[in-house]
Short mmCIF file of C-alpha atoms in Angstrom, two decimals:
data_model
loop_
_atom_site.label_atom_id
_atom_site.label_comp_id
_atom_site.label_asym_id
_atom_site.label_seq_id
_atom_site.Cartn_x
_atom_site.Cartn_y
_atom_site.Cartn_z
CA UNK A 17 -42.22 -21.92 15.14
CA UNK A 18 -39.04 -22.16 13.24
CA UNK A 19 -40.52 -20.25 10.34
CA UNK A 20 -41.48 -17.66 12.04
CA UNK A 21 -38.05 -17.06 14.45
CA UNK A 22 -36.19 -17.78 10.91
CA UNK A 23 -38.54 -15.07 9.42
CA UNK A 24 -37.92 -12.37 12.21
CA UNK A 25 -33.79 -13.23 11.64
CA UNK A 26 -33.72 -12.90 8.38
CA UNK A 27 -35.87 -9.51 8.14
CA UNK A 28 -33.81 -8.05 10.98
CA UNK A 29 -30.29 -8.98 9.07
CA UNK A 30 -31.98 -7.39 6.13
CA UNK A 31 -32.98 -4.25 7.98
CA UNK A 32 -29.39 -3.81 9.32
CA UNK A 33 -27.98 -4.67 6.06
CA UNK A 34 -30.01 -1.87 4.95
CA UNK A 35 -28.76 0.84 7.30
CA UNK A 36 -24.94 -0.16 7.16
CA UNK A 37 -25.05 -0.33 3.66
CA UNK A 38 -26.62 3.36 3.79
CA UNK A 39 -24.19 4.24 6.25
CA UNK A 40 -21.61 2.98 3.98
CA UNK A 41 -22.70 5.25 1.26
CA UNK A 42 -22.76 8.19 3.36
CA UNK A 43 -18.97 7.95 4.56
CA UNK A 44 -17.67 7.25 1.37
CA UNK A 45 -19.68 10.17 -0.57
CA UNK A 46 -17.73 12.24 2.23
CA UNK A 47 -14.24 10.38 1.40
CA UNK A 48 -14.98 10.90 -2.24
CA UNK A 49 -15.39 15.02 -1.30
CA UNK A 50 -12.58 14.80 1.19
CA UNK A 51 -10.15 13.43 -1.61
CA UNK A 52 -11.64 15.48 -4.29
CA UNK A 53 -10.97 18.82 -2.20
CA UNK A 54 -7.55 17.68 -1.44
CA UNK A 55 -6.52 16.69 -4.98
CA UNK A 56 -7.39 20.50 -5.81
CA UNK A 57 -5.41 21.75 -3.04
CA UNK A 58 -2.63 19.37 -4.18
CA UNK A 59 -2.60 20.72 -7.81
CA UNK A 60 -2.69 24.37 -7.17
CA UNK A 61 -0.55 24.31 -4.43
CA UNK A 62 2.38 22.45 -6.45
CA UNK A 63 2.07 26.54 -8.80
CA UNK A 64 3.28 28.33 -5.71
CA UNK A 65 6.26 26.51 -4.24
CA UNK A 66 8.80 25.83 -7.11
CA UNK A 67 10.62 22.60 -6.82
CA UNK A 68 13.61 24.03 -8.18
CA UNK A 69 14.00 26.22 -5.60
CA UNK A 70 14.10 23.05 -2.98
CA UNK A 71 16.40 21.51 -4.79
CA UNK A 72 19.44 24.33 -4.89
CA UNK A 73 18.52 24.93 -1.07
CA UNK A 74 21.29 24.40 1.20
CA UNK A 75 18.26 22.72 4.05
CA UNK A 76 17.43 19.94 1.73
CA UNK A 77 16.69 17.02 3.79
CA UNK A 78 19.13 14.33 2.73
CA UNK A 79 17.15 10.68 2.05
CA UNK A 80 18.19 7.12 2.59
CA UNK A 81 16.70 4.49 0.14
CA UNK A 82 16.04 1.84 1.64
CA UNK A 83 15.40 -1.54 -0.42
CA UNK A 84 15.68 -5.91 0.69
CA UNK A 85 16.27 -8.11 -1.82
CA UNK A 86 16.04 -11.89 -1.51
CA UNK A 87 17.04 -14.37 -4.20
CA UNK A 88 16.99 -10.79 -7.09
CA UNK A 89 19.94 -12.15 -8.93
CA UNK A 90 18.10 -12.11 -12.16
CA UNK A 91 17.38 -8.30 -12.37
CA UNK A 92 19.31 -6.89 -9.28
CA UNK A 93 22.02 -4.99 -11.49
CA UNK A 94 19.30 -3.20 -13.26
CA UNK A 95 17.54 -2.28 -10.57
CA UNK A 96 20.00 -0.35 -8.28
CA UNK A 97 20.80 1.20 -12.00
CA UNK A 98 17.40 2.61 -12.02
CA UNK A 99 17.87 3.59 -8.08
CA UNK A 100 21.06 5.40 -9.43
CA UNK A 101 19.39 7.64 -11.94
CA UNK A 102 16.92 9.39 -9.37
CA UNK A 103 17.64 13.16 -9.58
CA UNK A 104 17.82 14.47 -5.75
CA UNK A 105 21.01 16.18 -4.85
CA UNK A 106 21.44 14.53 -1.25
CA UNK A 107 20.57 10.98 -0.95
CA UNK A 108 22.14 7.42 -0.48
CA UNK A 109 21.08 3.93 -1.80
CA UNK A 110 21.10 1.03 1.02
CA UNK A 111 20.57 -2.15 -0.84
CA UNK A 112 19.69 -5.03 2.16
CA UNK A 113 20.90 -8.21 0.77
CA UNK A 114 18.52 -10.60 3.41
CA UNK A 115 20.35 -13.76 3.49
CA UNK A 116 20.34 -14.61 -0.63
CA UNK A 117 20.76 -17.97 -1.57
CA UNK A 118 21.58 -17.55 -5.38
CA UNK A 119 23.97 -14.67 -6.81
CA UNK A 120 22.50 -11.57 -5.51
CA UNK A 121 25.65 -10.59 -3.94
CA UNK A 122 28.16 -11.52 -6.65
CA UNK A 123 26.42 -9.88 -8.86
CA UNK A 124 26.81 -6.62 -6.92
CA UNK A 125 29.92 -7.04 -6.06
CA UNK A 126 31.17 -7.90 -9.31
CA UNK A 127 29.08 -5.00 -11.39
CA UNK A 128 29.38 -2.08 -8.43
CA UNK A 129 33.13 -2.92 -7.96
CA UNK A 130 32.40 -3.67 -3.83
CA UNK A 131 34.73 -4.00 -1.22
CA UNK A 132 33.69 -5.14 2.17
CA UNK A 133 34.65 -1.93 4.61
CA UNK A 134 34.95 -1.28 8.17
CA UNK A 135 31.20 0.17 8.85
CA UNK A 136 30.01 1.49 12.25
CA UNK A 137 26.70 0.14 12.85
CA UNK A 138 24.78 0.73 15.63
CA UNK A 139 22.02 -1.68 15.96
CA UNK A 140 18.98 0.87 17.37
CA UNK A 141 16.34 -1.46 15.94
CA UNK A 142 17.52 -5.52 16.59
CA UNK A 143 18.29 -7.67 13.51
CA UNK A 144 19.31 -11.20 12.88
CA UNK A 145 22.95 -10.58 12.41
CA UNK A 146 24.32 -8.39 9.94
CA UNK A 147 27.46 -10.23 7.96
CA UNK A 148 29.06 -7.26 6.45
CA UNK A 149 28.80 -4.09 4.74
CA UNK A 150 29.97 -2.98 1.13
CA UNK A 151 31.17 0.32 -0.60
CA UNK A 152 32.12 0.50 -3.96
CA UNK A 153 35.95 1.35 -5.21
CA UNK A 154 34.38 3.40 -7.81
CA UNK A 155 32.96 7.36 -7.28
CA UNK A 156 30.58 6.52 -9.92
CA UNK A 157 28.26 4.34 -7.55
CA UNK A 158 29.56 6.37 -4.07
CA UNK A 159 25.92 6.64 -2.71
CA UNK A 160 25.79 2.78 -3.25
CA UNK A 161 25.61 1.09 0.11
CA UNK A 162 25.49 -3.13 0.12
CA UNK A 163 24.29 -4.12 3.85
CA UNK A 164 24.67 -8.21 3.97
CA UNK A 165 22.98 -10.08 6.42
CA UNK A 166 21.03 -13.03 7.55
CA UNK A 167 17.86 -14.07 6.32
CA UNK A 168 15.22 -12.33 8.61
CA UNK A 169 12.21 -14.71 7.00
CA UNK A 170 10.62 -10.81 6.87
CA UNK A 171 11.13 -7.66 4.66
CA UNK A 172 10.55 -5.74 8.01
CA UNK A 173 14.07 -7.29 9.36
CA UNK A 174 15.79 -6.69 6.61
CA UNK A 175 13.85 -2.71 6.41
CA UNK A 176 15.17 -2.68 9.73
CA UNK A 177 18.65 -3.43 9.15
CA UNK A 178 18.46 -0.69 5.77
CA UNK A 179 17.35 1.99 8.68
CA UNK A 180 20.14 1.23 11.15
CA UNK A 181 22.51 1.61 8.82
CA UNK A 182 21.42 4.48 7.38
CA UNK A 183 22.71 8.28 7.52
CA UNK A 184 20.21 10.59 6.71
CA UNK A 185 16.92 11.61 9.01
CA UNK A 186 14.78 10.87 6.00
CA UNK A 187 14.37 6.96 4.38
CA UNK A 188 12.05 6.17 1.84
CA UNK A 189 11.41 2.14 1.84
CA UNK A 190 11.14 0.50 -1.60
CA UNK A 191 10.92 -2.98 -2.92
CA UNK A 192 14.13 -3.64 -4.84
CA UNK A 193 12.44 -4.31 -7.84
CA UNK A 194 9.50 -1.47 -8.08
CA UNK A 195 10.63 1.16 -10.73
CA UNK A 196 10.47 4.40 -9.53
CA UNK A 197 9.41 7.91 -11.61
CA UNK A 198 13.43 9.97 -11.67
CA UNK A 199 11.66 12.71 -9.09
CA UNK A 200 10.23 10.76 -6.26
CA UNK A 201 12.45 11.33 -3.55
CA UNK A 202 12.04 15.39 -4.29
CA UNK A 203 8.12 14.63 -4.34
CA UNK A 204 8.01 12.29 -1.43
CA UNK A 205 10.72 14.88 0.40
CA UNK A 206 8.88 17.92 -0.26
CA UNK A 207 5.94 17.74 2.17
CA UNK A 208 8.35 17.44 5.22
CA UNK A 209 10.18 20.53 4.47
CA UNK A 210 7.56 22.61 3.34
CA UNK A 211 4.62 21.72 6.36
CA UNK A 212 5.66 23.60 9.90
CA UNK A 213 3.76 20.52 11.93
CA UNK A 214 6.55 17.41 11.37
CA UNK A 215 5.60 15.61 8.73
CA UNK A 216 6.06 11.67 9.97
CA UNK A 217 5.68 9.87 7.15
CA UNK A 218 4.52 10.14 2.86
CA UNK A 219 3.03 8.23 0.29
CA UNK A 220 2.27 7.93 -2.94
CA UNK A 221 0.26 6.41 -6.03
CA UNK A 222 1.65 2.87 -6.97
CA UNK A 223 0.60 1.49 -10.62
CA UNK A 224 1.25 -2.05 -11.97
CA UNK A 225 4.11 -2.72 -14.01
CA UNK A 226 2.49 -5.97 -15.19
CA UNK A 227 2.64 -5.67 -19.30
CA UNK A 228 4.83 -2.45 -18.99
CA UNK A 229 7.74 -2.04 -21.57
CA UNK A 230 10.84 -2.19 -19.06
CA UNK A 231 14.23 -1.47 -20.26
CA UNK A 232 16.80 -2.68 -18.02
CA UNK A 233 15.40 -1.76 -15.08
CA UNK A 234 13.63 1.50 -16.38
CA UNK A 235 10.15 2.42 -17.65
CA UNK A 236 9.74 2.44 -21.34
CA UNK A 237 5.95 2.34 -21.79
CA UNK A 238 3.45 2.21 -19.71
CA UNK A 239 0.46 -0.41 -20.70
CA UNK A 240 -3.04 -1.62 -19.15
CA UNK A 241 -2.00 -5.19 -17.83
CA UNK A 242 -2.85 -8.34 -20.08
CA UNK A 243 -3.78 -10.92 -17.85
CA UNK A 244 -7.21 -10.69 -15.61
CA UNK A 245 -5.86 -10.93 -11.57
CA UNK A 246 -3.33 -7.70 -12.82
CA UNK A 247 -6.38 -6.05 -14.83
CA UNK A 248 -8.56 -6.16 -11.86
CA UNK A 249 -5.81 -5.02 -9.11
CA UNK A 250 -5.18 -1.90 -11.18
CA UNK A 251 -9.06 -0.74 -10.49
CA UNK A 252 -8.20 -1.69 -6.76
CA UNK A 253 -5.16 0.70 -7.07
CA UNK A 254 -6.17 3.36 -8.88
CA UNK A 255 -9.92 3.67 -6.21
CA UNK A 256 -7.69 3.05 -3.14
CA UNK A 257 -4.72 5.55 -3.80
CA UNK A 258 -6.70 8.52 -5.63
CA UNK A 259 -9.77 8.72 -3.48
CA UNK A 260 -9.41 6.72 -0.26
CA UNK A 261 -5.87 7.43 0.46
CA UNK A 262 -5.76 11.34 -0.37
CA UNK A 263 -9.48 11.81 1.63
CA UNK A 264 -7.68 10.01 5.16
CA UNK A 265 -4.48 12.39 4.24
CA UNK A 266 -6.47 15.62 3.96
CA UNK A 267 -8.23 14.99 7.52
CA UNK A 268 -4.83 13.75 8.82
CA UNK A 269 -6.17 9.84 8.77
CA UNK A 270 -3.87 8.28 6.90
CA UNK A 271 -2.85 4.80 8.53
CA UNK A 272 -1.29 2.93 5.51
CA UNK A 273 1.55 4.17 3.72
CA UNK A 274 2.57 1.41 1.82
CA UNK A 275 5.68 -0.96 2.01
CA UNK A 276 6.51 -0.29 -1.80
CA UNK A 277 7.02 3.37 -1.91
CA UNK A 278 6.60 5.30 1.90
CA UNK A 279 8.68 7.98 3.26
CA UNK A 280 9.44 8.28 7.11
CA UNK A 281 11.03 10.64 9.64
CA UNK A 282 13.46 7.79 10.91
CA UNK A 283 13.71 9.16 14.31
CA UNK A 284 10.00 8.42 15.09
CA UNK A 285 10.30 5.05 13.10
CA UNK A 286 13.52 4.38 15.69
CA UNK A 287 11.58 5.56 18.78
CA UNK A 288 8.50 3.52 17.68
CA UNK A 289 11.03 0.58 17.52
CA UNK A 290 11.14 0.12 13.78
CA UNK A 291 9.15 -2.26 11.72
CA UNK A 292 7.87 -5.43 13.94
CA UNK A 293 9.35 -8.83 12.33
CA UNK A 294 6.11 -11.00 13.38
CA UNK A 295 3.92 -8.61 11.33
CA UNK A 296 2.00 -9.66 8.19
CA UNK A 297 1.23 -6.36 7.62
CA UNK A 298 4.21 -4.16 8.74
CA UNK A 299 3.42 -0.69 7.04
CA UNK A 300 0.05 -0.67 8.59
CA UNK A 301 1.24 -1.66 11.92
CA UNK A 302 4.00 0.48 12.12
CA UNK A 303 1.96 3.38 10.90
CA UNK A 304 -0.78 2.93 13.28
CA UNK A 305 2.29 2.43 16.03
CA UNK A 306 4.05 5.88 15.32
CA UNK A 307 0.58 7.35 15.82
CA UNK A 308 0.39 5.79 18.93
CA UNK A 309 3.60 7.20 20.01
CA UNK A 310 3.11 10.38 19.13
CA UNK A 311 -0.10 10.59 20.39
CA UNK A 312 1.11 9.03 23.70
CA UNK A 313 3.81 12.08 24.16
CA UNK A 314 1.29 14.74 22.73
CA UNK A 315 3.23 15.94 19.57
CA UNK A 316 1.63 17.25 16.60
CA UNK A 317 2.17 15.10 13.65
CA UNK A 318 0.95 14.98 9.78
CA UNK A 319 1.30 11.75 7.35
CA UNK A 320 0.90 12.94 4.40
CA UNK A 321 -0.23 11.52 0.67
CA UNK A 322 1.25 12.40 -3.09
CA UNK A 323 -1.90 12.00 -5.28
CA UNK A 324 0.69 11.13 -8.69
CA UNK A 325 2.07 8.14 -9.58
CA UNK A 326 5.36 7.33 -8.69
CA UNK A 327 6.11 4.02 -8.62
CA UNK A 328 5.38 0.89 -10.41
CA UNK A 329 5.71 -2.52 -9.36
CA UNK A 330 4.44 -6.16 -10.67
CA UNK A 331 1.60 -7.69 -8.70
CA UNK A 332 0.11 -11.17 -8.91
CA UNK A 333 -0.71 -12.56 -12.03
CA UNK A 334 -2.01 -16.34 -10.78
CA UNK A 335 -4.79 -17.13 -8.38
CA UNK A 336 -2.46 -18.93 -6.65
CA UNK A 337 -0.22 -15.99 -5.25
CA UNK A 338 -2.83 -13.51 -5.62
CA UNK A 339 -4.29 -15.61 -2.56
CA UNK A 340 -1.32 -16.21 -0.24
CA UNK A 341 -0.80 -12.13 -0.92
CA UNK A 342 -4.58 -11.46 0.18
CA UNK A 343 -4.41 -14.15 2.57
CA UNK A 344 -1.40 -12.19 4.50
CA UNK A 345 -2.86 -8.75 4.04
CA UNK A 346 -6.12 -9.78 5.43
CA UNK A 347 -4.20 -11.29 8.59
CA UNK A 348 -2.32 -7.84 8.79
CA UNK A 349 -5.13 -6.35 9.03
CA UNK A 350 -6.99 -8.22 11.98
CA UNK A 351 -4.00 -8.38 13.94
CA UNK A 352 -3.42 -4.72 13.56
CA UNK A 353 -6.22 -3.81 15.15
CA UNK A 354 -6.26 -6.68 17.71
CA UNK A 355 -2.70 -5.44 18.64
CA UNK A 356 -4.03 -1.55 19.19
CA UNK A 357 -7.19 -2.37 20.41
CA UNK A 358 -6.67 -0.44 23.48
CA UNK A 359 -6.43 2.61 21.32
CA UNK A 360 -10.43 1.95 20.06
CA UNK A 361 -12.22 5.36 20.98
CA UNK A 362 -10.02 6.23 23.61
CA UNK A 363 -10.28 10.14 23.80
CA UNK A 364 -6.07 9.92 24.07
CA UNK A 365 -6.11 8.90 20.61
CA UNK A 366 -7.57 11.45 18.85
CA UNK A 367 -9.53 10.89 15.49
CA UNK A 368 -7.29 7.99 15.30
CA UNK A 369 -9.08 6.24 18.53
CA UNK A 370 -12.49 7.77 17.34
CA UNK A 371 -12.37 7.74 13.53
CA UNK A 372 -9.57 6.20 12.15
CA UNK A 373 -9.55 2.52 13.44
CA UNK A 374 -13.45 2.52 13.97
CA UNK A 375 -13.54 2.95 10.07
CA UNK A 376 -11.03 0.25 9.82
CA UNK A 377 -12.88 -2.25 11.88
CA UNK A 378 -16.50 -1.31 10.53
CA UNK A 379 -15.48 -1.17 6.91
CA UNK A 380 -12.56 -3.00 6.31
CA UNK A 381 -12.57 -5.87 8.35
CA UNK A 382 -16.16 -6.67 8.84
CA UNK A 383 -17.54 -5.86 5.56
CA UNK A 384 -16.25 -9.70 4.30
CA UNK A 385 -17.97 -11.15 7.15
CA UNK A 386 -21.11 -9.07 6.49
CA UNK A 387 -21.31 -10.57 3.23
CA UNK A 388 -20.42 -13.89 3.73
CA UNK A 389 -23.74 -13.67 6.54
CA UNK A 390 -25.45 -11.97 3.81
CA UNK A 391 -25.33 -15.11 1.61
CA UNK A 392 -26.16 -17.65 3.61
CA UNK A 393 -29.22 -15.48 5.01
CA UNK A 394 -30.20 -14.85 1.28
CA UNK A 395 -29.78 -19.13 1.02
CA UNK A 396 -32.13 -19.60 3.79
CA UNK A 397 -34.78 -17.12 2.43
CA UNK A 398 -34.76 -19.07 -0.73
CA UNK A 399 -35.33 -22.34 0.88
CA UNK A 400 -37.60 -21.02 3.35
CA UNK A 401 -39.83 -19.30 0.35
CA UNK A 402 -39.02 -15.82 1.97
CA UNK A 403 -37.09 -14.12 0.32
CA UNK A 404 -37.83 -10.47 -1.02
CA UNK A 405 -37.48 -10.67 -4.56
CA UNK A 406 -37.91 -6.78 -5.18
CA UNK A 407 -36.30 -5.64 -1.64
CA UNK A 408 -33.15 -7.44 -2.61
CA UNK A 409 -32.88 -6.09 -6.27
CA UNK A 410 -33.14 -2.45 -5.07
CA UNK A 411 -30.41 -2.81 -2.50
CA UNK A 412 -28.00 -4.78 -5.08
CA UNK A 413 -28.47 -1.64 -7.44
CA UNK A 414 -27.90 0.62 -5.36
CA UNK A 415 -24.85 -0.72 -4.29
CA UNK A 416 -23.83 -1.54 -7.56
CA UNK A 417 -24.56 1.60 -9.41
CA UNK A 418 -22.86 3.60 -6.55
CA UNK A 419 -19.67 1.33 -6.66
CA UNK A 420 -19.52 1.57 -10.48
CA UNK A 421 -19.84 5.59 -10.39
CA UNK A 422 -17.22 5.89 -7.57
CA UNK A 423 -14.68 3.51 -9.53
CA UNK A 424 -15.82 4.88 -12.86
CA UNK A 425 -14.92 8.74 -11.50
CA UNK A 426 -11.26 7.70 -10.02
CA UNK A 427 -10.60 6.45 -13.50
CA UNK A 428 -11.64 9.59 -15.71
CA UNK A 429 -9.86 11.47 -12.55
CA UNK A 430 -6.49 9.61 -13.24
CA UNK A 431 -6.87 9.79 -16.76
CA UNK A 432 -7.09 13.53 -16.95
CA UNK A 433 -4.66 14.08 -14.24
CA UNK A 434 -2.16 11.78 -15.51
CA UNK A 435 -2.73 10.09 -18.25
CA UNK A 436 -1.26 7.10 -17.42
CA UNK A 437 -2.18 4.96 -19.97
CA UNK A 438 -1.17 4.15 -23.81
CA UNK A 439 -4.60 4.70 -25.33
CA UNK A 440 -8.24 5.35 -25.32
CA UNK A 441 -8.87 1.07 -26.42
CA UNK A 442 -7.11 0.61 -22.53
CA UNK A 443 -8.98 3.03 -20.90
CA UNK A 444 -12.67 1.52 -21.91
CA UNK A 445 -11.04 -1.80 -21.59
CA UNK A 446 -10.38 -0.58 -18.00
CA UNK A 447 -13.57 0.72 -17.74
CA UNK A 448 -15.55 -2.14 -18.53
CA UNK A 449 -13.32 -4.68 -16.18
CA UNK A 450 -14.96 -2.20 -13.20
CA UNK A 451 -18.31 -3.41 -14.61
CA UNK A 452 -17.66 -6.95 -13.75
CA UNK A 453 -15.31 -6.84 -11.00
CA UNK A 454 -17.93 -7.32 -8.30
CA UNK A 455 -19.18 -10.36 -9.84
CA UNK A 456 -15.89 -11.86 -10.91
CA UNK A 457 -12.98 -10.41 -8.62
CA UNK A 458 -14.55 -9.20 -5.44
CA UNK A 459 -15.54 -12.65 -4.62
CA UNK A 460 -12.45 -13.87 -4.48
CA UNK A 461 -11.19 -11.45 -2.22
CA UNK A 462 -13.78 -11.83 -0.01
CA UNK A 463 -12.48 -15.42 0.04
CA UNK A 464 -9.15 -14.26 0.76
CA UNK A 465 -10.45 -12.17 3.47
CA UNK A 466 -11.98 -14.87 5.43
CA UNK A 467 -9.84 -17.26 5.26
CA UNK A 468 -7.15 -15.26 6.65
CA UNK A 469 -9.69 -14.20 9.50
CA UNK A 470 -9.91 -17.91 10.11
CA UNK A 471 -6.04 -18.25 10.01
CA UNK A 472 -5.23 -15.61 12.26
CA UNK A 473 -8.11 -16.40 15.13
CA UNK A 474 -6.60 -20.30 14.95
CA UNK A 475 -3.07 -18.96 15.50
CA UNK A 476 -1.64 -20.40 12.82
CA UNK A 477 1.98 -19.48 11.80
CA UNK A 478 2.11 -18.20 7.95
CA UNK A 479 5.30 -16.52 6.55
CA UNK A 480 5.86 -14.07 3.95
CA UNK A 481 5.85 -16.15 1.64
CA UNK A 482 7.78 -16.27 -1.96
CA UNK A 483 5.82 -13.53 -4.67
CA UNK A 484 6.83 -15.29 -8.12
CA UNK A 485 7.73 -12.63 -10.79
CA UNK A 486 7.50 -12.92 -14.51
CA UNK A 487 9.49 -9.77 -16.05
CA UNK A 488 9.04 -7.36 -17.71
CA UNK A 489 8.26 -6.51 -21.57
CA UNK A 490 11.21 -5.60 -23.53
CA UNK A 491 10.84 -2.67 -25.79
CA UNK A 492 11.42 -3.52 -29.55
CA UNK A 493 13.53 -2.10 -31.81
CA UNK A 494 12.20 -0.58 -34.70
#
């Protein structure tokens, strides 16, 4: 009797295992042509608008930087250096110093030659407290703002008080220590003065700096990362950003721009009511929230997606923080969509009600849970003596095969695009990691998935947490 129900489970899970994993397939062949179709678009578009010619226009769009730093005494000089050097002709740095408890400060003050100055700041978005805000005595650094406050426990309170204090109608939010390419605020800038429907937000590609030659606080040399977790992540980055990310932008779908390099309008940002502190996945939610608003007051919006890289930032190299980062973007995610669930094909919504978040929910968050059931019905079939030796190898190809040719293609893609890295040796090096990341890696964050399910459904509290940095590589003299 138990045999038999156990037998009818277990060939009904493998049935629907076999459609969703079909239907899978199917939606991202279409991404895949989606993002291949707008990557074309992208290039020859870029031949008949001249950047120049945006740049010596008197309508440029003038663009507040907007970065938090916690506890950055180490590197903090260098950084707003390299934040200096961008080449945009209107545009101000706002440095958010979130309640340091080392030298973050001094060191600005001492380097930037800071004053503290009268500052009218009108909180739109609440804060904790801001302390203070600091100009420097010198020309030199006169787009250098210093905004000192108290620790928010977020980057999204911190984000917040950058965007209240800023002056322009564009901000582009940055970590303080990603290095950015010298261009990106004209390339990030460009799409909302060039589209006539308001452009509410831009992103871009975001490569790891882990094993990069950095030279105080600018990009020397670019190299394939060293150590595994950062090896791995880079496949992650380069799949996500080149293929997912520019298919959702073509069809107007984006609903992640992410926290280390996005561009908003800040007057839907404001009227959304700015980044929410309690998130553990701010840029999603606050993406998916000026959607809401707009769609709420019927305007026509786009949120659109660079496909270069222009930003590069360190990720984690130890299991350890790798975890707590997966851990918090896993609870993001649920409690994204838990938050907007009302918006889940609702015909006021748009493709976001009907295509956007049901994409999110189907293949996002349930795909961990899928495979977690998958196991311990493939456990049971072994025990029980029925499992489908031949059934289950032909559905593990297929997935395999098709995941290896997608990642495989947004590699070559990148390469030939961009060529973004120092030789051919990293390339296949690259190339072979995407061979054994689904029986090495994906595990893991499959792991990291659930367990932040689990966390968030329990209601337990989890903060940002600290993201432990090594460096950077110094270049050599020869």
């Amino acid at each position: 009797m138990i045999h038999d129900f156990l037998s009818h489970l277990i060939r009904g899970y493998d049935l629907f295992i076999a459609w969703f994993s079909i239907a899978y397939i199917l939606f991202y062949i279409f991404l895949s042509i989606l993002s291949y179709w707008a990557i074309i678009k992208h290039l020859k578009y870029q031949k008949y608008l001249d950047e120049e010619v945006l740049l010596r226009s008197n309508h440029i769009l003038g663009v507040s930087i907007v970065a938090p730093a916690f506890n950055e005494g180490v590197n903090i000089v260098y950084n707003v250096k390299s934040l200096l050097s961008l080449t945009y002709p209107k545009y101000e740095i706002i440095i958010v110093n979130d309640g340091s408890t080392d030298d973050t400060l001094e060191k600005l003050i001492a380097e930037f030659d800071l004053v503290k100055i009268d500052f009218y700041y009108q909180e739109k978005i609440i804060t904790q407290p801001v302390r203070g805000h600091y100009k420097s005595t010198n020309p030199v650094y006169s787009k250098l703002l210093i905004v000192d406050k108290v620790n928010g426990k977020s980057k999204a309170d911190a984000s917040n008080a950058g965007i209240n204090s800023s002056q322009y109608p564009l901000f582009l939010c940055t970590d303080v220590d990603c290095i950015l390419k010298r261009d990106t605020i004209l390339k990030l800038a460009k799409p909302f003065m060039e589209n006539e429907t308001r452009v509410i937000a831009c992103g871009a590609g975001i490569r790891i700096s882990n094993s990069c030659e950095i030279k105080e606080g600018f990009l020397f040399k670019v190299h394939y990362p060293k150590e595994w977790y950062p090896r791995f992540q880079e496949l992650e980055y380069v799949r996500s950003f080149l293929f997912g990310r520019m298919a959702w932008s073509q069809i107007n779908g984006l609903l992640l721009v992410s926290g280390g390099l996005g561009m908003f309008d800040k007057d839907i940002v404001i009227k959304a009511g700015g980044y929410w502190h309690k998130s553990l996945g701010e840029d999603m939610e606050l993406v998916t929230r000026m959607r809401r608003y707009l769609h709420d007051n019927k305007e026509p919006f786009l949120i659109k997606y660079i496909p270069e890289s222009l930003c590069w930032t360190e990720v984690p190299s130890t299991k350890e923080v790798f975890l707590r980062q997966r851990i918090r973007w896993a609870r993001g995610l649920v409690q994204t969509l838990y938050l907007h669930k009302e918006m889940f094909l609702n015909p006021k919504y748009g493709r976001t009600g009907f295509l956007v978040l049901p994409y999110f929910f189907s293949f996002e968050f349930l795909v961990p849970i899928i495979e977690f059931i998958g196991v311990i019905t493939l456990i049971a079939s072994f025990v029980f003596g029925m499992i489908d030796y031949q059934y289950l190898l032909i559905i593990s190809l297929l997935v395999y095969l098709f995941y290896l040719s997608i990642t495989i293609i947004s590699i070559l893609i990148d390469e030939i695009l961009y060529k973004s890295y120092a030789n051919y040796k990293e390339l296949l090096i690259l190339i072979g990691m995407a061979a054994l990341e689904p029986f090495v890696y994906h595990p893991i964050t499959v792991y990291a998935s659930l367990k932040g399910y689990w966390l968030f459904f329990r209601k337990k509290e989890q903060n940002w947490g600290v993201m432990v940095r090594k460096g950077y590589t110094t270049p050599t003299k020869k």
